[in-house]
Amino acid sequence: MLDALLVMALGAIVLGAALGYAAVRFRVEGDPLVEKIDAILPQTQCGQCGFPGCKPYAQAIAKGEAEINQCPPGGEEGIHKLADLLGREFKPLSAEHGVEKPKAVALIDEQTCIGCTLCIQACPVDAIVGAAKQMHTVIADQCTGCELCLPPCPVNCITMEPIPESVENWKWKYPVVKIVPASKVAA
Amino acid sequence: MNVVQKLFGFHGGVKPNYNKEASTRLPIAAAPAPTRLVIPLHQSIGGPPRPLVKAGDRVLKGQRIGDADGDVSSAVHASTSGTVIGVEMRLMPHTSGLSAMCVVIEPDGRDEWVERKPFDFRAATPTATRDYLRDAGVVGLGGAVFPSHLKLNAGKQGRLDTLVLNGAECEPFITCDDVLMRERADPLLRGAAIMREMLEASRVLVGIEDNKPEAIAALEAAAKRANDASIQIVAVPTRYPAGGAKQLIRALTGIEVPHGERSTDYGVQCFNVGTAYAIYEAIELGQPLISRIVTVAGNVGQARNYQVLFGTSMRDLVALCSPLPDTDRIIMGGPMMGFRMPSDDVPVVKATNCVLVGSQKLFPPPPPEMPCIRCGECAKVCPADLQPFEMYWFARARIFGKAQEYHLFDCIECGCCAYVCPSRIPLVDYYRFAKSEIWAREVEKEAADEARDRYEFRLLREEREKQEKAAKLAAKTAAGREKAAAALAEAEKPARTPEEEAKHALIAAALERAKAQKDQVHPENTGNLTPEQQAEIAAIEARRAEIREQAKPHLRQDD
């Protein structure tokens, strides 16, 4: 009887020590789920979801405080990916947070720009260069199309230009089979 | 040559109708310079070159008009002398039917060359030679147009021992490499020798499909003349796609390059024979790449190979071969891997090995696609050892991750699977669709990662600025407090000593003297006046006094 108790106690101590060691040795820094969600989000930092940036939205989703359908730039595909990752049901994009638009970049009309630097302060990814009373311009490659620079501009000189299709970014289309009426096939 | 070369096979492949005879009956002819050249700036893999000319500039034949953008890029040159009419968007020889930047040149007919001088690559460093080839616009002429200078890099510690020259030319209708090997075997082998030296390779294997006996004979004779024992001409069995780089390497050396690795990891580098000739021209003649041999075949009266200047319209080129009246399409490349052009008015570029003229009769429309019956024929013929039907299902269902797991990117788009498919499924179209979707996602992902980094850096910077401001403010307040404290300390100081008192008295006396001196000086404008002026002033004062006297009674009344 005592032997059995001792054996079980010893086993418990050994396993407990192993678990305790593993908890210290293989400790995971941060929340991996937040990182995974953040990796799916498009990083436009536009705030359309109601959170100040993609990371806070990812944290809110991970905590269950936000729905997965609040990100218009991520679109339907993003929602599908989030649904797959979190094992939740797919939901169409919530209308109150905006609509999915084709990708665009901001363009400053350099003739109208007065050099107020308000857009520079608004840009979450530092994609606008310029200085006080100097003309500003957008680094198109780094613009995420978040539209946050539009409201602060006092002279409305910023417009969103959709990215045109070029030979470099052109994509092969999904093969579509033409259905020919049977009468024509027979003829 | 005399050494018996052991040959290996590659998996799969098909034997389509070759249709090569028609275009090999006549020798290469120079296509006449057209009335207008439209030279696209972006003709190779890598960054689009920056234009160096503007409308109105006069250019010479071989003058650089587009400068390589970084090292993964290649320069472009004017194909003949003339005047630049514009640098503008023109329709590209691309399936999309989109436009890109082109330099439009009106030839002056004089065909004046820029100064050409051979490049002594033995005296130059390997890097200088590679830069020279980049600026000469030499790219792979097999169709992939990968900049050649990037591939001419000797491996680490002589790891590269074999240079494979690809003269297999397995695609039906195309014969540009065949006629090149027949007619220009000697310079071609000199180009090969230059490449071998640059790569520090010990042997050169030229692989040619055995349906080109004339080319094999010509190259063997040239190798004998060159007396270079390191060059071996090897006939490989005719089977499509023997001209795929990995397939040819497998056939010649027995090395099967695994997924995710390159042939250079196994000491083998592969070039097209046309590229070897272009390198000969660039190094020994000092001529940049401004033209190439193009096969015009298909639905034409007389198929033939032409030496065509880049920028020549395909319409002008096809017109030389009397196209038949039922012509309805132009294909760049062959029937298996070629691309249908959006119009016949697109320029010939470095990638154009063949302009295939098509008609309904020659290439009847594919019968309707039917469901996959999982027969496995496609897997039997796949030269890349893939499972095309699996990739098809996932591409069709847009499950791209799974398609990639089946090594979609090892697919060379040779079209064997679609060729044998009994359900006539356009399999390659699905793979191209899936590949471009995956690429687009990759690009988006990279952009998102960059945006995340920039956003996080901005947050960090704002935080740092805030802290710096706070620190500055704290320092300022601290300084103010110190000053106040110092003043307080001064006030509380004990009474002055007699010495200090004496000093203070002296200072006070000095200040007093200074004040007295200042008072003596009358800074009035009524000093130093002449007697007349003084008299005048006195008169004025007298009048004023009189007026005041007169005004006195009235003032009193007012009071």
XYZ file of C-alpha atoms in Angstrom:
746
model
C 0.000 0.000 0.000
C 2.706 2.448 1.066
C 4.868 1.346 -1.875
C 2.104 2.137 -4.280
C 1.563 5.570 -2.736
C 5.280 6.311 -2.871
C 5.544 5.234 -6.498
C 2.588 7.409 -7.467
C 3.945 10.346 -5.460
C 7.370 9.972 -7.047
C 5.789 9.812 -10.476
C 3.811 12.950 -9.719
C 6.939 14.788 -8.587
C 8.965 13.755 -11.639
C 6.210 14.703 -14.072
C 5.540 17.943 -12.206
C 9.204 18.880 -12.390
C 9.294 18.054 -16.120
C 6.214 20.175 -16.754
C 7.591 23.005 -14.661
C 10.860 22.918 -16.576
C 9.051 22.824 -19.924
C 6.922 25.812 -18.898
C 10.068 27.854 -18.314
C 12.174 26.458 -21.143
C 9.551 26.583 -23.906
C 7.771 29.700 -22.749
C 5.962 31.443 -25.607
C 6.487 35.193 -25.676
C 3.433 37.161 -26.655
C 0.217 35.787 -28.028
C 0.854 33.671 -31.130
C -2.806 33.913 -32.110
C -2.608 37.704 -32.339
C 0.460 37.381 -34.575
C -1.339 34.920 -36.823
C -4.388 37.166 -37.140
C -2.177 40.190 -37.712
C -0.419 38.323 -40.528
C -3.746 37.905 -42.341
C -4.805 41.544 -41.951
C -3.746 43.780 -44.857
C -1.739 46.261 -42.726
C -3.311 49.329 -44.280
C -3.631 50.747 -40.712
C -6.730 52.564 -41.956
C -8.806 52.211 -38.813
C -12.016 51.386 -40.712
C -12.536 48.462 -38.346
C -12.933 50.891 -35.455
C -9.554 50.111 -33.933
C -6.442 52.281 -34.175
C -4.496 49.976 -36.491
C -4.346 46.355 -37.577
C -2.608 45.047 -34.451
C -5.248 46.359 -32.006
C -7.969 44.854 -34.226
C -6.094 41.534 -34.214
C -5.920 41.700 -30.424
C -9.633 42.443 -30.208
C -10.462 39.502 -32.494
C -8.251 37.212 -30.425
C -10.037 38.301 -27.244
C -13.403 37.793 -28.926
C -14.290 41.472 -28.633
C -14.557 42.102 -32.363
C -16.150 40.348 -35.317
C -14.012 39.027 -38.161
C -15.911 40.957 -40.832
C -14.851 44.521 -40.029
C -11.908 44.879 -42.391
C -12.910 46.278 -45.813
C -9.381 46.297 -47.343
C -8.949 42.609 -46.465
C -12.182 41.863 -48.281
C -14.059 38.590 -48.483
C -10.852 36.634 -48.889
C -9.491 38.007 -45.633
C -12.697 37.093 -43.828
C -12.498 33.547 -45.218
C -8.916 33.237 -44.008
C -9.796 34.542 -40.545
C -12.780 32.191 -40.386
C -10.522 29.258 -41.273
C -7.912 30.264 -38.723
C -10.330 30.826 -35.861
C -12.840 28.121 -36.701
C -15.623 30.678 -36.866
C -18.451 30.989 -39.320
C -17.902 33.143 -42.443
C -19.846 36.402 -42.423
C -20.216 38.916 -45.225
C -18.374 42.204 -44.779
C -20.191 44.417 -42.302
C -21.626 47.390 -44.174
C -21.116 49.889 -41.367
C -17.351 49.498 -41.611
C -17.143 50.216 -45.302
C -17.048 48.484 -48.658
C -14.298 46.627 -50.487
C -12.671 48.933 -53.064
C -10.052 48.284 -55.713
C -6.560 49.016 -54.471
C -5.620 52.666 -54.840
C -2.824 55.005 -53.849
C -3.020 58.625 -52.737
C -1.934 61.293 -55.202
C -1.157 64.852 -54.119
C -1.923 67.595 -56.621
C 1.368 69.358 -56.249
C 0.065 72.616 -57.751
C -2.566 72.958 -55.040
C -0.570 71.686 -52.052
C 0.174 74.494 -49.583
C 2.690 72.555 -47.524
C 0.722 72.350 -44.272
C 2.197 68.952 -43.229
C -1.184 67.765 -41.904
C -1.230 64.768 -44.233
C 2.310 63.822 -43.231
C 1.168 63.657 -39.630
C -1.852 61.565 -40.587
C -0.005 58.967 -42.692
C 0.402 55.812 -40.597
C 3.239 54.399 -42.687
C 5.278 57.572 -43.316
C 4.647 57.367 -47.048
C 4.365 61.138 -47.552
C 7.472 63.300 -47.771
C 7.649 67.080 -47.487
C 8.274 69.879 -45.027
C 6.419 72.934 -43.722
C 5.613 75.350 -46.576
C 7.226 72.909 -49.034
C 5.343 70.787 -51.538
C 4.481 67.277 -50.334
C 4.436 64.093 -52.361
C 3.356 60.481 -51.848
C 5.795 57.572 -52.162
C 3.414 55.467 -54.220
C 5.186 52.156 -53.551
C 4.687 52.535 -49.819
C 1.181 53.978 -49.797
C -1.302 51.436 -48.431
C -4.338 53.334 -49.704
C -5.785 53.867 -46.205
C -7.287 57.287 -47.114
C -6.339 58.737 -43.720
C -4.615 61.681 -45.418
C -7.791 62.810 -47.192
C -9.771 64.400 -44.306
C -6.988 66.559 -42.775
C -6.063 68.231 -46.100
C -7.361 71.825 -45.897
C -7.249 72.381 -49.660
C -8.551 68.959 -50.789
C -5.550 68.361 -53.000
C -5.284 64.614 -52.326
C -7.146 62.115 -54.472
C -7.149 58.320 -54.464
C -5.948 56.902 -57.787
C -6.755 53.234 -58.483
C -3.619 51.249 -59.411
C -3.821 50.659 -63.181
C -3.324 47.212 -64.639
C 0.103 46.906 -66.266
C 2.074 44.162 -67.978
C 3.924 43.626 -64.674
C 0.896 43.147 -62.416
C -1.450 41.579 -64.962
C -2.913 38.254 -63.889
C -4.017 35.272 -65.940
C -7.768 34.995 -65.764
C -9.693 31.961 -64.584
C -10.175 29.732 -67.646
C -13.707 30.089 -68.870
C -15.204 27.519 -71.187
C -17.421 28.967 -73.856
C -20.659 27.070 -74.106
C -21.601 26.607 -77.737
C -25.236 25.910 -78.571
C -25.803 22.312 -79.625
C -27.220 23.405 -82.982
C -23.921 25.091 -83.877
C -21.836 22.108 -82.808
C -23.943 19.846 -85.017
C -23.613 22.172 -87.995
C 32.714 14.179 -81.138
C 34.419 10.817 -81.099
C 33.797 10.232 -77.426
C 30.658 8.249 -76.950
C 28.374 10.242 -74.741
C 26.178 8.179 -72.497
C 22.651 9.507 -72.676
C 19.968 9.480 -70.067
C 16.253 9.844 -70.457
C 13.778 12.166 -68.837
C 10.318 11.264 -67.701
C 7.323 11.758 -69.921
C 7.201 13.946 -72.983
C 5.174 13.744 -76.166
C 5.871 13.549 -79.886
C 3.803 16.153 -81.664
C 4.029 16.865 -85.394
C 7.216 18.842 -85.818
C 6.434 20.876 -88.972
C 9.987 22.153 -89.176
C 10.876 21.431 -92.783
C 9.074 24.361 -94.380
C 11.115 27.040 -92.669
C 14.532 25.383 -93.045
C 14.527 25.167 -96.855
C 15.828 28.720 -97.284
C 18.808 30.328 -95.563
C 18.453 33.144 -93.043
C 17.470 36.427 -94.692
C 17.757 39.897 -93.245
C 14.313 41.409 -92.785
C 14.278 44.904 -94.315
C 14.318 47.786 -91.835
C 10.735 48.957 -91.365
C 9.534 52.555 -91.600
C 9.049 52.691 -87.853
C 10.582 50.800 -84.939
C 8.741 50.425 -81.641
C 11.290 49.210 -79.110
C 9.833 48.250 -75.726
C 12.082 49.256 -72.841
C 11.245 46.227 -70.757
C 12.372 43.182 -72.711
C 13.958 41.006 -70.047
C 13.319 39.567 -66.624
C 14.030 42.141 -63.915
C 13.518 45.852 -63.512
C 12.331 47.925 -66.486
C 15.236 49.964 -67.936
C 15.213 53.762 -67.633
C 14.881 55.617 -70.947
C 18.014 57.538 -71.966
C 16.552 59.359 -74.975
C 13.675 61.733 -75.616
C 11.597 62.693 -78.608
C 13.683 64.506 -81.218
C 17.001 62.868 -80.310
C 19.047 61.338 -83.099
C 20.223 57.831 -82.280
C 22.770 55.581 -83.933
C 22.477 51.869 -84.524
C 23.484 50.084 -81.338
C 23.201 53.210 -79.174
C 21.909 52.473 -75.694
C 18.393 53.900 -75.294
C 17.446 52.236 -72.025
C 19.768 51.842 -69.077
C 19.615 48.716 -66.910
C 17.803 49.459 -63.652
C 19.999 47.772 -61.083
C 21.860 44.543 -61.669
C 18.807 42.359 -62.271
C 17.930 44.115 -65.501
C 19.326 44.499 -68.989
C 19.907 47.465 -71.280
C 18.110 48.055 -74.597
C 19.571 49.607 -77.745
C 18.436 51.323 -80.894
C 18.170 48.715 -83.659
C 19.102 51.168 -86.400
C 20.044 54.818 -86.767
C 17.295 57.408 -86.937
C 15.273 59.911 -84.965
C 13.355 59.228 -81.789
C 9.734 60.217 -82.414
C 8.566 59.553 -78.908
C 8.918 57.626 -75.691
C 5.366 56.502 -75.128
C 2.971 53.711 -74.195
C 2.525 51.177 -76.999
C 0.822 47.810 -77.275
C 3.136 45.055 -76.030
C 3.619 41.547 -77.448
C 1.891 40.171 -74.371
C -1.303 38.150 -73.944
C -2.820 40.853 -71.722
C -3.160 43.354 -74.580
C -1.754 46.049 -72.325
C 0.691 48.781 -73.206
C 4.089 49.665 -71.811
C 6.809 52.252 -72.363
C 8.426 52.022 -75.773
C 10.945 54.117 -77.675
C 9.576 54.845 -81.151
C 12.276 55.441 -83.763
C 11.927 56.614 -87.339
C 14.886 55.047 -89.181
C 16.896 57.332 -91.466
C 17.930 54.449 -93.714
C 21.644 55.086 -93.250
C 22.031 52.289 -90.688
C 24.951 54.085 -89.034
C 26.620 52.150 -86.228
C 27.930 53.603 -83.006
C 31.632 53.041 -82.449
C 32.148 49.322 -81.963
C 35.177 47.852 -80.344
C 35.798 44.326 -79.102
C 35.841 43.803 -75.360
C 38.956 42.150 -73.973
C 37.295 40.005 -71.347
C 40.549 38.286 -70.434
C 42.038 41.604 -69.295
C 38.888 42.682 -67.477
C 37.643 41.483 -64.117
C 34.679 39.071 -64.192
C 32.497 41.809 -62.688
C 33.491 44.261 -65.429
C 32.692 41.648 -68.080
C 29.302 40.985 -66.550
C 28.567 44.725 -66.402
C 29.601 44.987 -70.057
C 27.208 42.191 -71.042
C 24.415 43.790 -69.010
C 24.975 47.065 -70.853
C 25.123 45.177 -74.160
C 21.617 43.891 -73.390
C 22.509 40.205 -73.696
C 19.687 38.039 -72.392
C 18.716 34.385 -72.784
C 17.285 33.970 -76.281
C 15.537 30.665 -75.648
C 12.412 32.602 -74.737
C 12.751 33.264 -71.013
C 14.934 36.406 -71.572
C 16.769 36.050 -68.267
C 19.747 38.460 -68.181
C 22.782 36.370 -69.185
C 25.320 38.291 -67.111
C 23.655 37.001 -63.948
C 24.167 33.421 -65.063
C 27.797 33.869 -66.178
C 29.080 33.608 -62.670
C 31.770 31.076 -61.896
C 30.636 28.959 -58.990
C 32.403 28.819 -55.672
C 35.809 27.084 -55.984
C 35.262 25.654 -59.426
C 32.016 23.965 -58.525
C 30.822 24.560 -62.081
C 32.249 21.985 -64.411
C 29.740 21.683 -67.254
C 28.350 24.292 -69.592
C 25.304 22.974 -71.424
C 24.338 24.692 -74.661
C 20.734 24.123 -75.526
C 20.208 23.551 -79.221
C 17.471 20.980 -78.786
C 14.713 23.283 -80.024
C 11.949 20.814 -79.374
C 8.913 22.989 -80.007
C 7.099 22.396 -83.302
C 7.475 24.928 -86.145
C 10.429 26.775 -84.561
C 13.740 26.483 -86.406
C 15.654 29.650 -85.506
C 18.274 27.774 -83.472
C 18.536 25.089 -86.141
C 19.441 27.545 -88.920
C 21.710 29.483 -86.561
C 23.691 26.318 -85.845
C 23.824 25.417 -89.537
C 24.966 28.814 -90.768
C 26.913 30.332 -87.893
C 28.511 27.354 -86.195
C 32.019 28.856 -85.892
C 31.107 32.134 -84.136
C 28.628 30.226 -81.994
C 31.383 27.970 -80.686
C 33.621 30.988 -80.071
C 30.846 32.430 -77.936
C 30.642 29.085 -76.151
C 34.405 29.203 -75.500
C 34.071 32.688 -73.976
C 31.289 31.464 -71.710
C 33.289 28.414 -70.710
C 36.225 30.618 -69.731
C 34.008 32.955 -67.742
C 32.366 30.076 -65.924
C 35.698 28.271 -65.492
C 33.909 25.142 -66.648
C 35.902 22.166 -67.907
C 33.576 21.005 -70.668
C 30.870 22.231 -73.012
C 28.027 19.935 -74.002
C 25.921 21.068 -76.944
C 22.646 19.156 -76.900
C 20.798 18.946 -80.231
C 17.722 16.882 -81.029
C 18.576 14.167 -83.556
C 16.012 15.505 -86.053
C 18.549 18.232 -86.963
C 21.360 16.263 -88.648
C 22.572 19.302 -90.637
C 23.021 21.359 -87.475
C 24.834 18.521 -85.729
C 27.157 18.062 -88.716
C 27.852 21.792 -88.956
C 28.691 22.084 -85.273
C 30.862 18.972 -85.313
C 32.827 20.366 -88.240
C 33.178 23.696 -86.459
C 34.354 21.986 -83.272
C 36.968 20.133 -85.313
C 38.123 23.421 -86.865
C 38.231 25.097 -83.457
C 40.283 22.130 -82.237
C 38.753 22.433 -78.812
C 38.586 19.070 -77.086
C 36.376 20.427 -74.334
C 33.423 20.904 -76.713
C 31.175 17.917 -77.299
C 28.235 17.888 -79.681
C 25.593 15.469 -78.465
C 22.511 14.320 -80.340
C 19.591 13.737 -78.013
C 16.485 11.752 -78.959
C 13.708 13.847 -80.423
C 10.976 14.123 -77.867
C 9.126 17.221 -76.690
C 10.195 18.925 -74.352
C 13.847 17.869 -74.662
C 14.691 21.573 -74.873
C 13.550 22.312 -71.327
C 16.665 23.249 -69.351
C 16.152 20.624 -66.648
C 15.132 17.989 -69.181
C 18.204 18.614 -71.362
C 20.537 18.595 -68.348
C 19.004 15.299 -67.308
C 19.410 13.845 -70.789
C 23.030 14.981 -71.130
C 24.464 14.508 -67.655
C 22.040 12.283 -65.824
C 21.677 14.922 -63.114
C 18.123 15.426 -61.978
C 17.905 18.817 -60.335
C 15.657 18.454 -57.280
C 12.775 20.716 -56.340
C 13.880 24.080 -55.011
C 17.471 23.779 -56.221
C 19.346 25.026 -59.240
C 21.455 23.223 -61.774
C 24.430 25.358 -60.693
C 24.275 23.634 -57.299
C 25.263 20.517 -59.245
C 27.958 22.161 -61.345
C 25.900 22.651 -64.496
C 24.879 25.889 -66.185
C 22.627 25.945 -69.249
C 22.359 28.531 -72.057
C 20.574 28.677 -75.359
C 22.754 28.488 -78.488
C 21.385 31.851 -79.616
C 22.694 33.396 -76.405
C 26.164 31.995 -77.134
C 26.085 33.702 -80.522
C 24.881 36.978 -78.932
C 27.772 36.819 -76.468
C 30.220 36.284 -79.347
C 28.807 39.377 -81.075
C 28.956 41.458 -77.895
C 32.478 40.468 -76.836
C 34.341 39.931 -80.113
C 32.527 42.396 -82.377
C 31.452 44.909 -79.740
C 27.855 44.773 -80.984
C 25.013 44.960 -78.497
C 21.961 42.750 -78.936
C 19.768 44.584 -81.465
C 18.384 41.788 -83.605
C 17.720 38.077 -83.544
C 16.717 35.229 -85.799
C 12.952 34.770 -85.898
C 11.098 31.892 -87.530
C 7.981 32.869 -89.429
C 5.895 29.768 -89.997
C 2.413 28.347 -89.958
C -0.289 29.629 -92.238
C 2.074 31.338 -94.704
C 3.050 30.757 -98.323
C 6.779 30.645 -97.630
C 7.970 29.952 -94.101
C 11.483 31.229 -93.451
C 13.925 32.471 -90.831
C 14.738 36.162 -90.742
C 17.298 38.246 -88.957
C 14.909 40.806 -87.486
C 15.675 44.127 -85.801
C 13.959 44.466 -82.419
C 11.028 46.807 -82.716
C 9.938 45.592 -86.169
C 6.191 45.115 -86.305
C 5.097 41.481 -86.558
C 2.683 42.584 -89.294
C 5.591 43.753 -91.484
C 7.503 40.567 -90.761
C 4.599 38.268 -91.579
C 3.935 40.222 -94.787
C 7.337 39.048 -96.089
C 6.107 35.454 -96.032
C 2.837 35.963 -97.927
C 0.342 34.905 -95.248
C -2.690 32.976 -96.504
C -6.004 34.837 -96.634
C -7.689 32.854 -93.835
C -5.094 34.003 -91.291
C -6.818 34.977 -88.064
C -4.173 35.044 -85.350
C -0.515 35.603 -84.561
C 1.205 33.501 -81.923
C 4.548 34.422 -80.412
C 6.447 31.177 -79.809
C 5.326 27.730 -80.808
C 1.955 25.974 -80.746
C 2.667 24.287 -77.405
C 3.971 27.134 -75.268
C 3.358 30.222 -77.389
C 1.173 33.189 -76.547
C -1.527 34.585 -78.746
C -0.837 38.231 -79.562
C -3.534 40.868 -78.978
C -2.912 42.280 -82.470
C -0.501 41.753 -85.349
C 0.888 45.252 -84.848
C 3.139 44.389 -81.924
C 6.931 44.610 -82.081
C 9.393 41.739 -82.289
C 11.295 41.637 -78.989
C 14.192 39.654 -77.536
C 11.796 36.883 -76.467
C 10.368 36.407 -79.975
C 11.879 33.180 -81.301
C 8.986 32.491 -83.623
C 6.037 34.297 -85.118
C 3.503 31.590 -85.776
C 0.693 32.527 -88.130
C -2.505 30.687 -87.345
C -5.910 30.045 -88.829
C -9.030 28.137 -87.912
C -7.930 25.317 -90.198
C -4.375 25.034 -88.855
C -5.332 25.291 -85.195
C -9.010 24.391 -84.882
C -10.713 25.685 -81.731
C -10.424 23.207 -78.864
C -13.458 21.023 -78.329
C -15.412 21.798 -75.148
C -13.761 20.932 -71.877
C -15.135 17.830 -70.206
C -14.820 16.617 -66.636
C -11.545 15.066 -65.538
C -11.879 11.289 -65.534
C -8.704 10.768 -63.482
C -7.089 8.645 -66.146
C -3.598 9.769 -65.153
C -2.375 10.304 -68.733
C -1.138 13.780 -67.784
C 1.048 12.412 -64.999
C 2.528 9.887 -67.448
C 3.718 12.585 -69.825
C 4.739 15.275 -67.325
C 8.457 15.918 -67.862
C 8.724 17.580 -64.445
C 7.398 14.458 -62.665
C 4.380 16.299 -61.299
C 0.811 15.198 -60.852
C -0.993 17.584 -63.184
C -4.512 16.371 -62.306
C -4.005 17.157 -58.607
C -2.734 20.622 -59.414
C -5.662 21.089 -61.784
C -8.253 20.293 -59.144
C -6.717 22.643 -56.616
C -6.175 25.429 -59.149
C -9.740 25.054 -60.344
C -11.044 25.208 -56.769
C -8.710 28.118 -56.031
C -7.037 26.233 -53.195
C -3.664 27.671 -54.066
C -1.758 26.516 -51.004
C -2.516 22.890 -51.873
C -1.565 23.435 -55.513
C 1.765 24.767 -54.310
C 2.215 21.716 -52.114
C 2.037 19.682 -55.326
C 4.946 21.824 -56.620
C 2.995 23.973 -59.025
C 6.037 26.201 -59.457
C 8.096 23.299 -60.840
C 5.686 23.222 -63.777
C 7.424 24.492 -66.931
C 4.102 25.049 -68.756
C 5.214 22.786 -71.596
C 1.636 21.769 -72.330
C 2.228 18.009 -72.574
C -0.570 17.334 -70.081
C -3.120 19.367 -72.007
C -1.876 17.754 -75.256
C -2.739 14.236 -74.081
C -5.791 15.044 -71.949
C -8.727 12.996 -73.272
C -11.144 15.469 -71.663
C -9.410 18.338 -73.515
C -8.975 20.373 -70.348
C -6.807 23.465 -70.903
C -4.643 22.439 -67.949
C -1.856 24.963 -68.532
C -4.379 27.824 -68.422
C -5.357 26.704 -64.935
C -1.720 26.536 -63.845
C -0.981 29.970 -65.242
C -4.026 31.340 -63.459
C -2.977 29.749 -60.168
C 0.626 30.872 -60.544
C -0.251 34.494 -61.193
C -2.728 34.524 -58.300
C -0.070 33.134 -55.981
C 2.450 35.687 -57.225
C 0.008 38.531 -56.672
C -0.639 37.337 -53.119
C 3.082 37.107 -52.515
C 3.547 40.697 -53.657
C 0.638 41.836 -51.455
C 2.060 39.971 -48.501
C 5.443 41.633 -48.943
C 3.804 45.055 -49.168
C 1.786 44.314 -46.013
C 4.910 43.236 -44.143
C 6.677 46.413 -45.162
C 3.675 48.511 -44.133
C 3.612 46.771 -40.753
C 7.301 47.492 -40.208
C 6.886 51.118 -41.189
C 3.824 51.522 -38.969
C 5.574 49.968 -35.988
C 8.591 52.147 -36.570
C 6.367 55.210 -36.685
C 4.764 54.272 -33.361
C 8.222 53.762 -31.914
C 9.390 57.104 -33.242
C 6.349 58.950 -31.900
C 6.909 57.371 -28.514
C 10.566 58.358 -28.572
C 9.742 61.924 -29.602
C 7.249 62.175 -26.764
C 9.823 60.980 -24.287
C 12.434 63.361 -25.636
C 10.009 66.276 -25.332
C 9.128 65.291 -21.785
C 12.804 65.009 -20.895
C 13.488 68.454 -22.372
C 10.585 69.979 -20.436
C 11.754 68.357 -17.217
C 15.265 69.687 -17.790
C 13.902 73.200 -18.371
C 11.810 73.194 -15.180
C 14.735 71.850 -13.224
C 16.937 74.677 -14.554
C 14.290 77.280 -13.574
C 14.053 75.907 -10.091
C 17.815 75.973 -9.727
C 17.898 79.641 -10.711
C 15.214 80.553 -8.192
C 17.023 78.623 -5.521
C 20.267 80.452 -6.370
C 18.539 83.867 -6.072
C 17.117 82.872 -2.735
C 20.549 81.808 -1.567
C 21.962 85.219 -2.661
C 19.376 87.087 -0.619
C 20.085 85.084 2.434
C 23.828 85.738 2.208
C 25.435 87.389 5.355
C 26.367 91.150 5.423
C 29.226 92.343 3.283
C 32.789 92.435 4.518
C 34.575 95.883 4.649
C 36.594 95.050 1.476
C 33.426 94.370 -0.434
C 31.914 97.560 0.965
C 34.851 99.594 -0.374
C 34.502 97.950 -3.776
C 30.804 98.743 -3.891
C 31.490 102.369 -2.919
C 33.993 102.656 -5.763
C 31.486 101.227 -8.247
C 28.787 103.604 -6.987
C 31.142 106.568 -7.364
C 32.007 105.521 -10.921
C 28.334 105.232 -11.815
C 27.748 108.722 -10.326
C 30.510 110.207 -12.460
C 29.201 108.595 -15.579
C 25.735 110.038 -14.888
C 27.132 113.544 -14.371
C 29.059 113.316 -17.640
C 25.929 112.237 -19.460
C 23.979 115.200 -18.037
C 26.564 117.678 -19.264
C 25.988 116.680 -22.846
C 22.829 118.408 -24.150
C 21.480 116.346 -26.916
C 19.105 119.207 -27.919
C 18.624 120.358 -31.481
C 18.707 123.965 -30.278
C 22.455 123.888 -29.483
C 24.999 125.453 -31.889
C 22.655 127.819 -33.718
C 23.529 130.877 -35.773
C 22.432 134.322 -34.338
C 19.833 134.631 -37.132
C 18.249 131.319 -36.213
C 18.243 132.279 -32.553
C 16.585 135.553 -33.407
C 13.975 133.732 -35.408
C 13.279 131.309 -32.549
C 13.004 134.218 -30.137
C 10.493 135.899 -32.460
C 8.414 132.723 -32.637
C 8.486 132.316 -28.870
C 7.380 135.937 -28.477
C 4.420 135.376 -30.829
C 3.420 132.278 -28.909
C 3.560 134.183 -25.595
C 1.374 136.907 -27.105
C -1.202 134.399 -28.278
C -1.212 132.720 -24.896
C -1.783 136.143 -23.255
C -4.717 136.784 -25.581
C -6.205 133.352 -24.957
C -6.038 133.656 -21.167
C -9.345 135.493 -20.511
C -11.274 132.993 -22.701
C -9.793 130.035 -20.859
C -10.831 131.521 -17.608
C -14.370 132.002 -18.882
C -14.461 128.342 -19.859
C -13.434 127.379 -16.354
